Every structure is written in C-alpha cells, then in structure tokens.
Coordinates of C-alpha atoms in Angstrom, one line a residue:
M298 CA -11.8 -30.6 -23.6
A299 CA -9.0 -31.3 -26.0
A300 CA -5.9 -32.6 -24.4
H301 CA -3.6 -30.3 -26.5
H302 CA -5.5 -27.1 -26.8
G303 CA -3.0 -24.4 -25.8
S304 CA 0.1 -22.8 -27.1
A305 CA 2.9 -25.0 -28.3
G306 CA 0.5 -28.0 -28.4
L307 CA 0.5 -28.2 -24.6
G308 CA -2.3 -29.2 -22.3
M309 CA -4.4 -26.9 -20.2
R310 CA -3.6 -28.0 -16.6
V311 CA -2.1 -25.0 -14.7
G312 CA -0.7 -25.0 -11.2
I313 CA -0.5 -21.7 -9.4
I314 CA 1.6 -21.1 -6.3
G315 CA 0.0 -18.5 -4.0
A316 CA -3.6 -17.2 -3.5
G317 CA -2.8 -13.6 -2.8
P318 CA -4.3 -11.0 -5.1
L319 CA -2.0 -12.0 -7.9
G320 CA -2.7 -15.8 -7.7
V321 CA -6.5 -15.3 -7.3
V322 CA -6.7 -13.0 -10.4
A323 CA -4.5 -15.4 -12.4
A324 CA -6.8 -18.3 -11.5
K325 CA -9.9 -16.3 -12.5
N326 CA -8.5 -15.2 -15.8
L327 CA -7.0 -18.5 -16.8
A328 CA -10.1 -20.5 -15.8
E329 CA -12.2 -18.0 -17.9
E330 CA -10.1 -19.0 -20.9
G331 CA -10.7 -22.7 -20.3
F332 CA -7.6 -23.8 -18.3
E333 CA -7.9 -26.4 -15.5
V334 CA -6.5 -24.4 -12.6
T335 CA -5.3 -25.6 -9.2
V336 CA -4.0 -23.1 -6.6
F337 CA -1.8 -24.0 -3.6
E338 CA -1.9 -21.5 -0.7
R339 CA -0.1 -22.0 2.6
A340 CA -2.6 -19.7 4.5
E341 CA -6.2 -20.6 5.4
G342 CA -7.7 -18.0 3.1
V343 CA -7.1 -15.7 0.2
G344 CA -5.6 -12.2 0.3
G345 CA -1.9 -12.6 0.6
L346 CA -0.2 -9.8 2.5
W347 CA -3.6 -8.1 3.0
R348 CA -4.6 -11.0 5.3
Q349 CA -3.7 -10.4 8.9
T350 CA -1.4 -13.0 10.5
T351 CA 0.7 -13.2 13.6
N352 CA 3.3 -15.4 11.8
T353 CA 6.5 -13.4 11.8
Q354 CA 7.8 -15.3 8.7
Q355 CA 4.9 -14.1 6.6
T356 CA 4.4 -10.6 5.2
S357 CA 1.2 -8.8 6.1
V358 CA 0.2 -5.2 6.3
L359 CA -0.7 -3.6 9.7
P360 CA -4.4 -3.2 10.7
N361 CA -4.0 0.6 10.3
T362 CA -2.9 0.3 6.7
F363 CA -5.0 1.9 4.0
T364 CA -4.6 1.6 0.2
N365 CA -2.8 4.4 -1.6
T366 CA -5.0 3.9 -4.6
S367 CA -8.7 4.5 -4.6
K368 CA -11.4 1.9 -4.8
F369 CA -12.4 3.4 -8.2
T370 CA -9.0 2.7 -9.9
G371 CA -7.7 -0.2 -7.8
A372 CA -10.5 -2.7 -8.3
M373 CA -10.5 -5.7 -10.6
A374 CA -11.9 -5.0 -14.1
D375 CA -15.2 -6.8 -13.7
F376 CA -15.7 -6.5 -10.0
P377 CA -16.2 -3.1 -8.4
M378 CA -15.5 -2.5 -4.8
P379 CA -18.5 -2.2 -2.5
D380 CA -20.4 1.1 -2.4
D381 CA -19.9 1.4 1.4
Y382 CA -16.1 1.2 1.2
P383 CA -14.3 4.5 1.8
V384 CA -12.4 6.0 -1.1
H385 CA -9.2 4.4 0.3
P386 CA -10.1 1.0 1.7
S387 CA -8.5 -0.5 4.8
A388 CA -6.4 -3.7 4.9
D389 CA -9.4 -5.6 6.3
Q390 CA -11.7 -4.4 3.6
I391 CA -9.2 -5.3 0.9
Q392 CA -9.0 -8.8 2.3
K393 CA -12.8 -9.1 2.4
Y394 CA -12.9 -7.7 -1.2
F395 CA -10.8 -10.6 -2.5
Q396 CA -12.8 -13.0 -0.5
G397 CA -15.9 -11.7 -2.3
Y398 CA -14.0 -11.8 -5.7
A399 CA -13.1 -15.4 -5.1
K400 CA -16.7 -16.3 -4.2
A401 CA -18.2 -14.4 -7.1
F402 CA -16.1 -16.2 -9.7
D403 CA -16.1 -19.6 -7.9
I404 CA -12.4 -19.5 -7.5
K405 CA -12.2 -21.2 -4.1
R406 CA -13.1 -24.6 -5.5
H407 CA -9.7 -24.4 -7.4
I408 CA -7.7 -23.6 -4.2
R409 CA -6.1 -26.0 -1.7
F410 CA -5.6 -23.9 1.4
S411 CA -3.2 -24.7 4.2
T412 CA -1.0 -26.4 1.6
E413 CA 2.6 -25.5 1.1
V414 CA 4.6 -26.3 -2.1
V415 CA 7.9 -27.8 -0.9
A416 CA 9.4 -28.8 -4.2
V417 CA 9.2 -28.0 -7.9
A418 CA 10.7 -30.1 -10.7
Y419 CA 10.4 -30.3 -14.5
D420 CA 10.1 -33.5 -16.4
N421 CA 11.7 -33.1 -19.8
A422 CA 10.3 -36.5 -21.0
T423 CA 6.7 -35.5 -20.5
K424 CA 7.1 -31.7 -20.6
T425 CA 5.3 -31.3 -17.3
W426 CA 5.8 -29.6 -14.0
R427 CA 5.8 -31.8 -10.9
L428 CA 4.8 -30.0 -7.7
T429 CA 5.3 -31.7 -4.3
V430 CA 3.0 -30.2 -1.6
R431 CA 2.5 -30.7 2.1
S432 CA -0.2 -29.8 4.5
V433 CA 0.9 -26.9 6.7
G434 CA 1.8 -28.2 10.2
S435 CA 2.4 -31.7 9.0
P436 CA 5.4 -33.2 10.9
D437 CA 7.1 -34.8 8.0
E438 CA 7.0 -35.8 4.3
R439 CA 4.7 -38.7 4.8
S440 CA 1.7 -36.5 4.0
D441 CA 3.3 -35.2 0.8
E442 CA 1.3 -35.3 -2.4
T443 CA 2.5 -34.9 -6.0
F444 CA 0.7 -33.1 -8.8
N445 CA 1.6 -32.8 -12.5
F446 CA 0.8 -29.7 -14.5
D447 CA 1.4 -28.6 -18.1
R448 CA 2.0 -25.0 -17.0
L449 CA 3.0 -23.2 -13.8
V450 CA 2.4 -19.7 -12.4
V451 CA 4.5 -18.6 -9.5
A452 CA 2.5 -15.9 -7.6
T453 CA 4.2 -15.9 -4.2
G454 CA 4.0 -12.1 -4.0
S455 CA 6.0 -8.9 -4.6
F456 CA 6.9 -8.5 -0.9
K457 CA 8.2 -11.7 0.5
K458 CA 11.9 -11.7 1.2
P459 CA 13.2 -9.1 3.8
L460 CA 16.1 -6.8 2.9
I461 CA 18.2 -6.7 6.1
P462 CA 21.1 -4.3 6.3
D463 CA 24.3 -5.1 8.0
I464 CA 24.8 -2.5 10.8
K465 CA 28.2 -2.2 12.3
G466 CA 28.3 -3.3 15.9
Q467 CA 24.9 -4.8 15.9
E468 CA 26.1 -7.9 17.7
Q469 CA 26.6 -5.8 20.9
F470 CA 23.0 -4.4 20.9
E471 CA 21.1 -5.7 23.9
G472 CA 17.7 -4.5 22.7
E473 CA 15.5 -6.1 20.0
I474 CA 16.2 -5.8 16.3
L475 CA 13.4 -6.9 14.0
H476 CA 12.4 -6.4 10.4
S477 CA 9.0 -4.9 9.5
Q478 CA 7.9 -8.3 8.3
A479 CA 8.0 -9.5 11.9
F480 CA 6.3 -6.4 13.3
K481 CA 2.8 -7.7 14.1
D482 CA 1.9 -6.4 17.6
P483 CA 2.7 -2.6 18.2
T484 CA 1.4 -2.8 21.7
K485 CA 4.5 -4.7 22.8
Y486 CA 6.5 -1.4 22.3
R487 CA 4.4 0.9 24.5
D488 CA 6.7 3.1 26.6
K489 CA 9.8 1.9 24.6
T490 CA 12.4 4.0 22.7
V491 CA 12.3 2.9 19.1
V492 CA 14.5 3.7 16.2
V493 CA 12.9 3.0 12.8
V494 CA 15.3 2.5 9.9
G495 CA 14.1 3.6 6.5
L496 CA 11.4 6.1 5.4
G497 CA 8.9 4.6 3.1
N498 CA 5.2 3.6 3.1
T499 CA 5.8 0.7 5.4
S500 CA 7.7 2.8 7.9
A501 CA 4.9 5.4 7.8
D502 CA 2.3 2.8 8.7
S503 CA 4.6 1.4 11.4
I504 CA 5.3 4.9 12.9
S505 CA 1.5 5.6 13.0
A506 CA 0.9 2.3 14.8
L507 CA 3.7 3.0 17.3
I508 CA 2.6 6.5 18.1
G509 CA -0.9 5.2 18.5
V510 CA 0.1 2.7 21.2
G511 CA 2.2 5.3 23.1
V512 CA 5.9 4.8 22.6
K513 CA 8.3 6.7 24.8
R514 CA 10.5 8.1 22.1
L515 CA 10.5 7.5 18.3
I516 CA 13.3 8.3 15.9
V517 CA 13.3 7.5 12.2
S518 CA 16.7 7.1 10.5
H519 CA 16.7 8.0 6.8
R520 CA 19.5 9.0 4.5
H521 CA 17.5 10.9 1.9
K522 CA 15.4 14.0 2.2
A523 CA 11.8 13.2 3.0
V524 CA 9.2 13.5 0.2
I525 CA 5.7 13.1 1.7
I526 CA 2.5 13.6 -0.1
P527 CA -1.1 13.1 1.2
R528 CA -3.7 10.8 -0.3
V529 CA -6.1 13.8 -0.3
T530 CA -4.9 17.4 -0.5
K531 CA -6.1 20.1 1.9
E532 CA -8.3 21.4 -0.9
G533 CA -10.1 18.0 -1.1
K534 CA -8.4 16.8 -4.3
I535 CA -7.6 13.1 -4.6
L536 CA -4.3 12.9 -6.4
E537 CA -4.9 9.9 -8.6
F538 CA -8.1 11.4 -10.0
T539 CA -5.9 14.0 -11.8
L540 CA -4.2 11.1 -13.8
T541 CA -6.4 10.8 -16.8
F542 CA -5.8 8.7 -19.9
R543 CA -5.0 11.9 -21.7
L544 CA -2.4 12.9 -19.1
L545 CA -1.0 9.4 -19.1
M546 CA -0.4 9.7 -22.9
L547 CA 1.4 13.0 -22.3
I548 CA 3.7 11.4 -19.7
Y549 CA 4.5 8.6 -22.2
W550 CA 5.2 11.2 -24.9
L551 CA 7.6 13.0 -22.5
Q552 CA 9.3 9.8 -21.8
K553 CA 9.9 9.2 -25.5
I554 CA 11.6 12.6 -25.7
S555 CA 13.7 12.1 -22.6
K556 CA 13.2 9.6 -19.7
G557 CA 15.4 11.8 -17.5
L558 CA 13.3 14.9 -18.3
A559 CA 10.0 13.1 -17.6
A560 CA 11.4 11.7 -14.2
T561 CA 12.7 15.2 -13.3
I562 CA 9.3 16.8 -14.0
V563 CA 7.4 14.2 -11.9
A564 CA 9.9 14.5 -9.0
S565 CA 9.5 18.3 -9.1
E566 CA 5.7 18.0 -9.0
F567 CA 6.0 15.7 -5.9
N568 CA 8.1 18.4 -4.2
K569 CA 5.7 21.1 -5.1
L570 CA 2.9 19.1 -3.7
Q571 CA 4.7 18.5 -0.4
D572 CA 5.5 22.2 0.0
A573 CA 1.9 23.1 -0.7
S574 CA 0.5 20.5 1.7
Y575 CA 3.1 20.8 4.5
P576 CA 4.9 24.2 4.3
A577 CA 6.3 23.7 7.9
L578 CA 8.3 20.7 6.6
R579 CA 10.6 23.1 4.7
K580 CA 12.4 24.0 7.9
H581 CA 12.3 20.6 9.5
R582 CA 15.3 18.4 9.8
A583 CA 13.7 15.7 7.8
C584 CA 13.9 17.9 4.8
A585 CA 17.2 19.7 5.6
N586 CA 19.4 20.7 2.7
D587 CA 22.3 18.5 4.0
R588 CA 20.1 15.6 3.0
K589 CA 20.1 14.9 -0.7
L590 CA 17.1 13.8 -2.7
P591 CA 17.6 10.4 -4.5
A592 CA 18.1 10.6 -8.3
A593 CA 14.9 11.8 -10.0
H594 CA 14.1 8.3 -11.4
S595 CA 14.2 6.8 -7.9
V596 CA 12.0 9.3 -6.0
Q597 CA 9.3 7.3 -4.4
P598 CA 7.2 9.7 -2.2
V599 CA 5.8 8.5 1.1
V600 CA 2.0 8.5 0.8
S601 CA 0.7 9.3 4.3
D602 CA -2.1 11.3 6.0
D603 CA -0.3 11.9 9.3
L604 CA 3.5 11.3 8.9
A605 CA 4.2 15.0 8.2
S606 CA 2.3 16.2 11.3
H607 CA 4.2 13.6 13.4
F608 CA 7.4 15.3 12.3
I609 CA 6.1 18.9 12.6
E610 CA 4.5 18.4 16.0
G611 CA 7.4 16.6 17.6
R612 CA 6.1 13.1 18.0
L613 CA 8.7 11.8 15.6
E614 CA 12.4 12.7 15.4
S615 CA 14.5 12.6 12.2
A616 CA 18.0 11.3 12.1
P617 CA 20.5 10.6 9.3
G618 CA 21.7 7.1 8.4
I619 CA 23.1 4.8 11.2
T620 CA 26.9 4.5 11.1
A621 CA 27.2 2.1 14.0
I622 CA 25.7 0.6 17.2
S623 CA 28.2 2.0 19.7
G624 CA 27.1 0.2 22.9
P625 CA 24.4 -2.1 24.3
R626 CA 21.7 0.6 23.8
F627 CA 23.6 3.3 21.9
I628 CA 23.2 4.2 18.2
R629 CA 25.5 6.6 16.4
F630 CA 24.3 8.5 13.3
A631 CA 26.1 9.9 10.3
D632 CA 26.1 13.4 11.7
G633 CA 27.9 12.3 14.9
T634 CA 24.8 12.4 17.1
E635 CA 23.7 9.5 19.2
A636 CA 20.5 8.0 20.5
K637 CA 20.8 6.5 24.0
D638 CA 18.7 3.9 25.9
V639 CA 17.3 2.5 22.6
D640 CA 15.1 -0.5 23.2
V641 CA 14.1 -1.5 19.7
I642 CA 15.5 -1.1 16.1
L643 CA 12.7 -1.7 13.6
L644 CA 14.1 -2.3 10.1
C645 CA 11.7 -0.9 7.5
T646 CA 14.2 -1.5 4.8
G647 CA 12.0 -3.2 2.3
L648 CA 11.0 -6.6 1.0
Q649 CA 11.5 -8.0 -2.5
P650 CA 10.0 -10.8 -4.5
D651 CA 11.5 -14.2 -4.1
L652 CA 9.9 -15.9 -7.0
G653 CA 12.7 -18.2 -7.9
S654 CA 13.5 -19.8 -4.5
L655 CA 11.5 -22.9 -5.3
M656 CA 12.6 -23.3 -8.9
P657 CA 15.2 -25.6 -10.3
S658 CA 18.3 -23.4 -11.0
E659 CA 17.9 -23.8 -14.8
F660 CA 14.5 -22.0 -14.5
D661 CA 15.3 -19.5 -11.9
P662 CA 14.9 -15.9 -13.4
Y663 CA 17.4 -14.5 -10.8
N664 CA 20.1 -17.0 -11.7
P665 CA 23.0 -14.9 -13.3
S666 CA 24.6 -18.1 -14.8
L667 CA 21.7 -18.4 -17.2
A668 CA 22.7 -15.1 -18.9
P669 CA 26.1 -14.0 -17.6
K670 CA 26.6 -11.2 -20.1
S671 CA 23.2 -9.7 -19.4
F672 CA 23.5 -9.9 -15.6
G673 CA 27.2 -9.0 -15.8
I674 CA 26.4 -5.3 -16.7
L675 CA 24.7 -4.9 -13.3
P676 CA 26.6 -4.1 -10.1
S677 CA 27.2 -7.3 -8.2
R678 CA 25.0 -6.3 -5.3
Y679 CA 21.9 -6.5 -7.5
T680 CA 22.6 -10.1 -8.5
D681 CA 24.0 -11.1 -5.1
E682 CA 20.8 -9.9 -3.4
R683 CA 18.6 -11.4 -6.1
R684 CA 17.0 -8.0 -6.9
V685 CA 16.6 -8.4 -10.6
A686 CA 14.6 -11.0 -12.5
R687 CA 15.4 -11.6 -16.2
L688 CA 12.0 -12.2 -17.8
Y689 CA 10.2 -11.4 -21.1
Q690 CA 7.9 -8.4 -20.5
G691 CA 8.4 -8.8 -16.7
F692 CA 6.5 -12.0 -16.2
I693 CA 7.2 -14.7 -18.9
S694 CA 10.0 -17.2 -18.4
L695 CA 12.7 -17.1 -21.1
Q696 CA 13.6 -20.7 -20.5
C697 CA 10.1 -22.0 -20.7
P698 CA 7.8 -19.3 -22.1
H699 CA 4.8 -21.4 -22.9
Q700 CA 4.9 -23.2 -19.5
L701 CA 6.2 -20.8 -16.8
A702 CA 5.2 -17.3 -15.6
F703 CA 6.2 -15.2 -12.6
L704 CA 3.8 -12.6 -11.1
G705 CA 5.0 -9.9 -8.8
S706 CA 8.3 -8.7 -10.2
C707 CA 7.2 -5.8 -12.3
I708 CA 5.3 -2.5 -11.9
A709 CA 4.0 -0.1 -14.5
K710 CA 1.8 3.1 -14.7
R711 CA -1.3 1.3 -13.4
P712 CA -2.5 0.5 -9.9
N713 CA -1.0 -2.9 -9.0
F714 CA -4.3 -4.8 -8.9
Q715 CA -5.3 -3.4 -12.2
L716 CA -1.9 -4.1 -13.7
Y717 CA -2.0 -7.8 -12.8
D718 CA -5.5 -8.2 -13.9
L719 CA -4.3 -7.0 -17.3
I720 CA -1.1 -9.1 -17.2
T721 CA -3.0 -12.3 -16.4
M722 CA -5.6 -11.6 -19.2
A723 CA -2.7 -11.4 -21.6
L724 CA -1.1 -14.5 -20.2
A725 CA -4.3 -16.4 -20.7
Q726 CA -4.4 -15.4 -24.3
L727 CA -0.7 -16.3 -24.9
W728 CA -1.0 -19.7 -23.3
A729 CA -4.4 -20.4 -25.0
G730 CA -2.6 -19.9 -28.4
N731 CA -4.7 -16.9 -29.3
Y732 CA -1.7 -14.6 -29.6
P733 CA 1.8 -15.6 -30.8
L734 CA 4.8 -15.2 -28.7
P735 CA 7.9 -13.8 -30.5
S736 CA 10.8 -15.9 -31.4
Q737 CA 13.2 -17.0 -28.7
G738 CA 15.8 -14.6 -30.1
E739 CA 13.4 -11.6 -30.0
M740 CA 12.4 -12.4 -26.4
E741 CA 16.1 -12.7 -25.3
R742 CA 16.9 -9.3 -27.0
S743 CA 13.9 -7.7 -25.3
A744 CA 15.1 -8.9 -21.9
D745 CA 18.7 -7.8 -22.6
D746 CA 17.4 -4.3 -23.6
F747 CA 15.6 -4.1 -20.3
M748 CA 18.7 -5.1 -18.3
H749 CA 20.8 -2.5 -20.3
D750 CA 18.3 0.2 -19.5
L751 CA 18.3 -0.8 -15.9
A752 CA 22.1 -0.7 -15.7
G753 CA 22.0 2.9 -17.2
L754 CA 19.5 4.0 -14.4
I755 CA 21.7 2.4 -11.7
K756 CA 24.6 4.6 -12.8
K757 CA 22.5 7.6 -11.9
G758 CA 21.6 6.3 -8.5
D759 CA 20.3 3.2 -6.7
V760 CA 17.2 1.7 -8.1
K761 CA 15.0 0.1 -5.5
L762 CA 12.1 -0.9 -7.8
T763 CA 14.1 -2.8 -10.5
G764 CA 11.0 -4.2 -12.3
I765 CA 9.6 -0.9 -13.7
M766 CA 8.1 -1.4 -17.1
G767 CA 7.4 2.2 -17.9
A768 CA 7.1 2.7 -21.7
I769 CA 3.9 3.1 -23.6
E770 CA 4.9 0.2 -25.8
Y771 CA 4.5 -2.1 -22.8
D772 CA 1.0 -1.0 -22.0
Q773 CA 0.0 -1.2 -25.6
W774 CA 1.4 -4.7 -25.9
L775 CA -0.4 -5.9 -22.9
N776 CA -3.7 -4.5 -24.1
D777 CA -3.2 -5.9 -27.6
V778 CA -2.4 -9.4 -26.3
A779 CA -5.3 -9.3 -23.8
G780 CA -7.6 -8.1 -26.6
T781 CA -9.0 -5.1 -24.7
R782 CA -9.0 -2.9 -27.9
L783 CA -8.5 0.0 -25.6
Y784 CA -5.9 1.8 -27.8
S785 CA -7.9 1.5 -31.0
H786 CA -10.8 3.3 -29.3
L787 CA -9.0 6.1 -27.4
G788 CA -6.9 8.9 -29.0
N789 CA -6.2 7.0 -32.2
W790 CA -7.8 9.0 -34.9
F791 CA -6.4 6.7 -37.6
S792 CA -8.8 4.0 -36.2
S793 CA -12.5 3.7 -37.2
D794 CA -13.1 2.4 -33.7
C795 CA -12.1 5.7 -32.2
W796 CA -14.2 7.8 -34.6
R797 CA -17.2 5.5 -34.1
L798 CA -17.0 5.7 -30.3
W799 CA -16.6 9.5 -30.4
W800 CA -19.6 9.9 -32.8
N801 CA -22.0 7.4 -31.2
D802 CA -21.2 7.8 -27.5
R803 CA -19.5 11.2 -27.0
K804 CA -20.2 11.2 -23.2
L805 CA -18.5 7.9 -22.7
Y806 CA -15.5 8.9 -24.9
K807 CA -15.0 12.1 -23.0
T808 CA -15.2 10.2 -19.7
L809 CA -12.7 7.6 -20.8
V810 CA -10.0 10.1 -22.0
G811 CA -10.6 12.9 -19.4
G812 CA -11.9 11.0 -16.3
I813 CA -10.2 8.6 -13.9
V814 CA -8.3 5.6 -15.3
S815 CA -10.9 3.1 -14.3
A816 CA -10.0 -0.6 -14.2
H817 CA -13.4 -1.3 -15.9
M818 CA -12.0 0.1 -19.1
L819 CA -10.1 -3.1 -19.5
R820 CA -13.4 -5.1 -19.9
L821 CA -15.4 -2.4 -21.8
F822 CA -14.9 -3.2 -25.5
D823 CA -15.9 -6.4 -27.3
S824 CA -12.8 -8.4 -28.3
K825 CA -14.4 -9.6 -31.6
G826 CA -13.7 -13.2 -30.7
R827 CA -10.0 -12.7 -29.9
G828 CA -9.3 -11.8 -26.4
R829 CA -10.7 -11.6 -22.9
K830 CA -14.4 -11.5 -22.4
A831 CA -16.1 -8.1 -22.2
W832 CA -18.1 -7.3 -19.1
P833 CA -21.7 -6.1 -19.8
G834 CA -21.6 -3.9 -16.7
A835 CA -18.4 -2.1 -17.6
R836 CA -19.9 1.1 -19.1
D837 CA -22.3 1.7 -16.2
A838 CA -19.4 1.0 -13.7
I839 CA -17.1 3.5 -15.5
M840 CA -19.7 6.2 -15.5
E841 CA -20.7 5.6 -11.9
A842 CA -17.1 5.5 -10.7
N843 CA -16.4 8.8 -12.4
E844 CA -19.6 10.4 -11.0
R845 CA -18.7 9.3 -7.5
A846 CA -15.1 10.6 -8.0
R847 CA -16.5 14.0 -9.1
N848 CA -18.9 14.2 -6.2
W849 CA -16.5 12.9 -3.5
K850 CA -15.3 16.3 -2.3
S851 CA -18.8 17.7 -1.7
E852 CA -20.2 14.5 -0.2
H853 CA -17.3 13.2 1.9
F854 CA -14.4 15.6 2.3
E855 CA -15.4 17.2 5.5
E856 CA -16.0 13.8 7.2
W857 CA -12.7 12.5 5.7
K858 CA -10.8 15.6 6.9
S859 CA -11.9 15.3 10.5
E860 CA -10.9 11.6 10.6
H861 CA -7.7 11.6 8.5
W862 CA -6.2 15.0 7.8
K863 CA -3.7 15.7 10.6
G864 CA -1.5 18.3 8.8
Q865 CA -4.0 21.1 9.4
K866 CA -3.2 21.3 13.1
K867 CA -1.5 24.4 14.3
G868 CA -1.6 26.0 10.9
N869 CA 1.0 23.5 9.5
A870 CA -0.9 22.9 6.3

C-alpha cells in the first residue's frame, strides 16, 4: 500500500476511540476503503451503551429498553437484522446484532478491548496523532503504550456526560440522589418512594423498570406538558413505516418555505396522535393546560408503549418542576405541593456527547476560544455546559479536517445507525481523496451559519438537541460524497438514472419512493467507481423488508398487542 494514498497526501493509518455502534461502523467503512484501522475500546466487547454494564460511570440502556426504530430501517446498509428479531429489537438483541456485524466484516481483529485512551497529542513535525493507551484495571502508567496515526476518529458516543441540575437544598436530602447513568439495578428500589426528574425516553424506560420491581410510590417531575406516542398505534400501524422517501421530500420542501411552519405541523401531528392513542390523557395532570408545550422545534415526544397507561391507571403521579428540597425527605414543587418521605431522586435529565475531553484544547470542537465570535452569539450556558460542537457538517474538525473527525454530535432525519453508516461512508471517501473538501474559508462559513441558525432557534426556546442537521442539502451532500447516487435515481426527472430505473424496474422504483426508508437503499446503486461499494443483496433486502413491513399487522399485531399495548386497558385507548 502506498504510504501517502489519502487526502492531503497523508497516510492511511486511522485510530478510532470507541467500539460502540459509531466506532464499529466507522472501522468497517474505513477499512473497506483501504485504511489501516485500529480501534481502542475500554469495555470487553462491542456495542457501546447497548452493552449491559454495572459500572455506574458508563452509560448503558436498561434491560427493558427496546429500540424506537424498527429493525427494517435501523439496520446497517449491508447487514439486515435477523429474521427472528421482533420489529423493535431489545437492548440485548441490538448488542448481539453489533457482535454479529463485527464478526461478519472481520472488525474485531482491528479492536483492542479493555484498553483505555488516556492521552491524545498531535505532533506538528510529523503531522501524526499520538495516542497513549492503558489496559483497563492497570494500577499505573507502567503498562502504557503509545501509537501513532495519520488520522483520528473520536467515537466515544452521543450519550456520555450526565447533565446534572443544581436543585436548591439538595445538600440536606438524606435519601439517595443519582443520575440515570448510574441507575443499573432497579430491584434496589423495591418498596421505595422515588421521584424521577425529567420526562423523556430514558425516564420512560426507568419508570417501567421501577414499576416492574414494585416501588411504593412513583412521581415524575416535568416542567412541560407530556407528549407521548406509541411505537405501534392501536390500529396496528407502525409509525415510522408512514415516513416514505416521498413524504421526506415533502417535509424538506416545507422546511425550505418555513422551518417554523414545518416544525409546527410536525408538533401538531404528534399531539393528534397522542389524543387518538390515549384520549384519557387529555384530562390528566401530565397534560394539564397550566403546563406549556416546549417551542415547536423542541418538541421531542416520548416513545413508549406503557407510560401513558401508568399515568392513566394511577401507578405514576405527575408533578411540576422541583423548586427546592425542603427537608431531609421533603421535595417542594413549583405549584406549592410537596412530596414527603422521599427515598430516591432519579435524575433523568439527559446525557450529552463529550467528544472533546481527551483532545488538546487547540483541537477541541467545544472550545469557544477557537471561534469566539461564533460561540459568542450563543447563550453562555450552552458553551459553559459544552453543549455545542463547532464542526463542518457535524463531524469534521475545522482545525484538522483531513485528520480528525468526531462521531456522535449530530442527528438528522434518518435513524441514528443508518445516519452514521452514511456519515462514515462519506468520511471514508473524503479521507481517501475521492471527493474534495471545500476550502477552509467555506467550511468556516458553513459552521458559522450553523451556529447562527442554532442561536435563532434558542431565542424561541431551549434547544436540547443542538446538533440537528435538518436540511435536504445536508442529506444530499452526504449521499453525494458517499457515492450512493440515491438522489440521481429517485424523484429527479432531470436525471437519466431516474428515468432508467423507472422504466426498467418500476416495482423497485415505486417501493423506494413509497415504501419504508430502508437503510439498504444506501448500498443499492453502483457508484461507477467513485464511492462506497454497492451490496449485491441490497435489492432483495429492500423488497423483503417492505414486504415484511406490509404484512406485519396481519402476522404479528395481535401477539404484539397482548405483550406490549397497555393503553387499551379500561377503555383508555
């Protein structure tokens, strides 16, 4: 292999920090393009937060967690999920899926498990990254090893650093206060009175686990009106199956007209769905009119099969935000009410990426001193809490674009696994020199435009997910760089590719634009020598996934309803 094969005349040695889903897919797509990949993972296996652990310093989902996206859309582009998986796989199944993915593409030989990266440095003279690593559990630095790489990918995860609120009077609380990151064993809280702070997907899973073990009393404190939607409606409709490529293009078109209008329409649809699924919630305290909805662009519905019924049937109480801890076991809420004899406060207040913690300050994308004007337009709490990363297209370092990338800071209108499969396909093409990066000035302006748009959104209300890359131009750019040729084949009647596909394979064309947004679409079309490799099995996988999605209701809904759908009890649905 040539010593200087990639972009900017750089070598092909790539170090990757983290072997969660993001690190594993990055290793696979970069190795496929000829890069020499080495991955460092502190755990004993792949899977990241989907891998169960009792370590309270590491984020992991609960055993009762299920994915919110289906196995048909949330898979990797060239590796379908097993046929025997349910439509929404469990945490254990997702971890086993990534174990299978790593084995199928021979990724494990690139990974050093139980190895922690303790220092990162950049050598200006050799233009290389130097990583110092240590075996987990090693008593001191005598076991340290040093590795040099031409490029570096930081894939330590989207949910690493806990966001912990400062509650007035918390120093006098005599019970236990813990963040959801440390919540590993729900059985410890049997017969306890627990107050959960925050109402999101993590708190929904935690609430289900606590009710399952038999807590004495359970209260959830949330400032905003609850917006809860099911994975599957009472009519047997899986929500994400309604999001077709055609509808996605319509949403993008609405965004071009008015981002505010598009957000308002989407938020309205969420509320309609909640009302249709759980009409009894309309009169419940969790949805009382004295609780405001967040701004339309910040509405993030809780996706849960049983949270609504826990409210409706009295297993879960709703309370407004906490104003203070007013005694050893007393909590006062914003409406003046109190909870007495509280044993535990569980903070489900979110986690955020911490991608820059290992980096030298001059390469830290969260460092406001690198771009004071750009960061300066944001409220100080966003920079103080390191909630915003300044990157090109949400993953490429502005200080070292040919040598440094960060995975986990951005989201877009694709399931997360599918999105990062596409992002790392694009990264492999950029670093291989197969697609040019813009000038430094263009990348800086793009990042500044993103910060400006974010500042505008924040003025309308708090933005929890600060890395949203929502425009059609972003998806088109990723597909263009990766070489998927997706947009030249679908809905583009100025393209001969589109006409040829429509004429020669009408069934496939209709399935692609009117069916589920399958991940396998990303590996369907030949790149004509410039882009990621096509997967020969993509067409069959797309057609099979759509067939299974169409038949799911008749084949599986009754079984699924008896196991999962709790909202039909007592006529509440």
